[in-house]
Short mmCIF file of C-alpha atoms in Angstrom, two decimals:
data_model
loop_
_atom_site.label_atom_id
_atom_site.label_comp_id
_atom_site.label_asym_id
_atom_site.label_seq_id
_atom_site.Cartn_x
_atom_site.Cartn_y
_atom_site.Cartn_z
CA MET O 1 91.37 1.96 128.23
CA THR O 2 90.39 4.38 130.99
CA ILE O 3 89.53 2.76 134.33
CA HIS O 4 89.17 4.54 137.63
CA ILE O 5 87.57 3.97 141.02
CA LYS O 6 85.54 6.41 143.12
CA LYS O 7 84.51 5.88 146.72
CA CYS O 8 80.73 6.13 147.08
CA THR O 9 79.05 8.60 149.42
CA LEU O 10 75.46 9.04 150.58
CA GLU O 11 74.90 11.25 147.53
CA ASP O 12 75.55 8.17 145.36
CA SER O 13 72.75 6.10 146.93
CA ARG O 14 70.33 6.31 143.96
CA LYS O 15 73.06 5.47 141.44
CA LEU O 16 74.21 2.62 143.68
CA GLN O 17 70.65 1.31 143.83
CA GLU O 18 70.36 1.45 140.03
CA VAL O 19 73.66 -0.36 139.48
CA SER O 20 72.84 -2.92 142.20
CA TYR O 21 69.49 -3.78 140.63
CA GLU O 22 70.99 -4.02 137.15
CA THR O 23 74.00 -6.15 138.01
CA PHE O 24 72.17 -8.47 140.41
CA ASN O 25 69.41 -9.04 137.86
CA GLU O 26 71.88 -9.70 135.05
CA THR O 27 73.78 -12.17 137.20
CA PHE O 28 70.98 -14.16 138.84
CA LYS O 29 67.55 -13.67 137.22
CA HIS O 30 67.92 -16.68 134.92
CA GLN O 31 68.45 -19.06 137.85
CA ASN O 32 65.82 -17.76 140.28
CA THR O 33 62.07 -17.17 140.29
CA PRO O 34 60.86 -13.61 139.62
CA GLU O 35 59.17 -13.63 143.06
CA ASN O 36 62.38 -14.52 144.89
CA MET O 37 64.42 -12.04 142.83
CA ASN O 38 61.99 -9.21 143.53
CA ALA O 39 61.83 -10.04 147.24
CA TYR O 40 65.62 -10.00 147.49
CA LEU O 41 66.07 -6.83 145.44
CA GLU O 42 63.50 -4.99 147.55
CA ARG O 43 65.08 -6.13 150.82
CA ALA O 44 68.75 -5.72 149.93
CA PHE O 45 68.71 -2.70 147.65
CA ASN O 46 65.95 -0.41 148.86
CA LEU O 47 67.15 3.15 149.30
CA LYS O 48 66.93 3.16 153.11
CA GLN O 49 68.98 -0.05 153.31
CA LEU O 50 71.67 1.27 150.98
CA GLU O 51 71.84 4.58 152.86
CA ASN O 52 72.30 2.65 156.12
CA GLU O 53 75.10 0.60 154.56
CA LEU O 54 76.76 3.71 153.08
CA SER O 55 76.67 5.28 156.56
CA THR O 56 78.30 2.30 158.28
CA ILE O 57 81.86 3.13 159.34
CA SER O 58 83.09 -0.45 158.78
CA SER O 59 81.71 -0.67 155.21
CA GLN O 60 82.88 1.01 152.03
CA PHE O 61 81.48 1.09 148.50
CA PHE O 62 83.39 1.94 145.35
CA PHE O 63 82.20 2.50 141.79
CA VAL O 64 84.47 1.36 139.00
CA TYR O 65 84.30 3.51 135.87
CA PHE O 66 85.17 2.36 132.37
CA HIS O 67 85.54 5.28 129.96
CA ASN O 68 83.75 7.55 132.48
CA GLU O 69 80.68 5.29 132.78
CA VAL O 70 79.83 3.38 135.96
CA ALA O 71 80.61 -0.23 135.06
CA GLY O 72 80.15 -1.89 138.45
CA TYR O 73 80.91 -1.66 142.13
CA LEU O 74 82.62 -3.15 145.14
CA LYS O 75 81.49 -3.33 148.77
CA VAL O 76 83.94 -4.29 151.51
CA ASN O 77 83.31 -4.83 155.22
CA THR O 78 85.53 -4.99 158.26
CA ASN O 79 84.97 -5.60 161.96
CA ASP O 80 81.31 -6.01 162.97
CA ALA O 81 80.02 -5.16 159.46
CA GLN O 82 81.19 -8.54 158.15
CA SER O 83 78.33 -10.89 157.35
CA GLU O 84 80.10 -13.74 159.20
CA GLU O 85 82.24 -13.64 162.33
CA MET O 86 85.74 -13.76 160.86
CA GLY O 87 87.59 -11.65 163.39
CA ASP O 88 89.30 -8.28 163.25
CA LYS O 89 92.12 -9.50 161.01
CA SER O 90 89.75 -10.16 158.08
CA LEU O 91 88.17 -8.06 155.36
CA GLU O 92 85.02 -9.23 153.58
CA ILE O 93 84.21 -8.56 149.96
CA GLU O 94 80.44 -8.57 150.31
CA ARG O 95 79.66 -7.47 146.76
CA ILE O 96 81.65 -7.24 143.59
CA TYR O 97 79.55 -6.78 140.46
CA ILE O 98 80.32 -5.71 136.91
CA LYS O 99 77.61 -4.90 134.36
CA ASN O 100 77.46 -7.54 131.62
CA LYS O 101 78.47 -5.12 128.87
CA PHE O 102 81.69 -4.29 130.74
CA GLN O 103 82.77 -7.82 131.60
CA LYS O 104 85.98 -9.29 130.19
CA HIS O 105 87.85 -5.97 130.54
CA GLY O 106 89.68 -6.82 133.78
CA LEU O 107 87.37 -4.71 135.94
CA GLY O 108 86.64 -7.52 138.42
CA LYS O 109 90.37 -8.00 138.94
CA TYR O 110 90.76 -4.23 139.31
CA LEU O 111 88.13 -4.15 142.08
CA LEU O 112 89.57 -7.24 143.75
CA ASN O 113 92.97 -5.56 143.81
CA LYS O 114 91.36 -2.48 145.39
CA ALA O 115 89.89 -4.70 148.13
CA MET O 116 93.30 -6.29 148.76
CA GLU O 117 94.90 -2.83 148.91
CA ILE O 118 92.36 -1.74 151.54
CA ALA O 119 92.94 -4.94 153.51
CA LEU O 120 96.71 -4.44 153.53
CA GLU O 121 96.36 -0.75 154.52
CA ARG O 122 94.29 -1.90 157.51
CA ASN O 123 96.72 -4.69 158.44
CA LYS O 124 94.25 -7.48 157.66
CA LYS O 125 95.65 -11.00 157.35
CA LYS O 126 92.97 -12.44 155.09
CA ILE O 127 90.29 -11.44 152.65
CA TRP O 128 87.13 -13.50 152.18
CA LEU O 129 83.81 -13.60 150.37
CA GLY O 130 80.69 -15.68 149.87
CA VAL O 131 79.87 -16.84 146.36
CA TRP O 132 76.80 -18.81 145.26
CA GLU O 133 77.65 -22.45 144.63
CA LYS O 134 76.02 -22.20 141.15
CA ASN O 135 77.98 -19.11 140.08
CA GLU O 136 80.67 -21.13 138.31
CA ASN O 137 82.24 -18.18 136.48
CA ALA O 138 82.77 -16.26 139.72
CA ILE O 139 84.13 -19.32 141.52
CA ALA O 140 86.62 -19.93 138.70
CA PHE O 141 87.66 -16.26 138.79
CA TYR O 142 88.23 -16.29 142.55
CA LYS O 143 90.24 -19.53 142.35
CA LYS O 144 92.38 -17.96 139.62
CA MET O 145 92.94 -15.00 141.96
CA GLY O 146 94.21 -17.26 144.75
CA PHE O 147 91.07 -17.86 146.82
CA VAL O 148 90.29 -21.28 148.27
CA GLN O 149 87.01 -22.61 149.61
CA THR O 150 87.12 -22.66 153.40
CA GLY O 151 83.46 -23.15 154.29
CA ALA O 152 79.87 -22.42 153.34
CA HIS O 153 76.86 -20.53 154.64
CA SER O 154 73.19 -20.09 153.83
CA PHE O 155 72.01 -17.23 151.64
CA TYR O 156 68.32 -16.45 151.24
CA MET O 157 66.97 -15.46 147.85
CA GLY O 158 63.45 -14.49 148.84
CA ASP O 159 62.11 -17.58 150.60
CA GLU O 160 64.62 -19.99 149.01
CA GLU O 161 67.64 -21.08 151.01
CA GLN O 162 70.75 -21.31 148.83
CA LEU O 163 74.34 -22.24 149.57
CA ASP O 164 77.23 -19.80 149.30
CA PHE O 165 80.79 -21.08 149.35
CA ILE O 166 83.06 -19.08 151.63
CA MET O 167 86.33 -18.45 149.82
CA THR O 168 89.37 -17.02 151.52
CA LYS O 169 92.74 -15.65 150.47
CA THR O 170 95.57 -15.21 152.95
CA LEU O 171 97.49 -11.97 152.52
CA ILE O 172 101.22 -11.60 153.09
#
């Protein structure tokens, strides 16, 4: 099994957009209206938005490859790029997505470990993320990886307000 990670650059913006659309659709289209999905996809993953995020110093994207094919990606934020005020000792995992056909190969754990490695390199004390309250598989995965629910915040899917659990893991 060949797995490797590559940091994304501005030149990867179109591929990132493609993978973002695919993974987000696979994960959430069955539980949301097409109108709300399309509105979110257009807002969050348009090329200009992704290029802005790729250019942000406090954000990083990484592709994970499985047998030389992009299987998913990770986005981490520090400092003012975090989507919630968590302080300068925290690192946020804003996105961690694996294409359906590559799930159950340990790639999510691989990306999570990459995020923890980055956090430790930057002397962060905790790592956190928001996960939709209805995404039971992801919640179970994060609990298995040592995260605990520490709060909640609103997430807007189009015009629908949804609830994300904030899950946190303290690093040693």
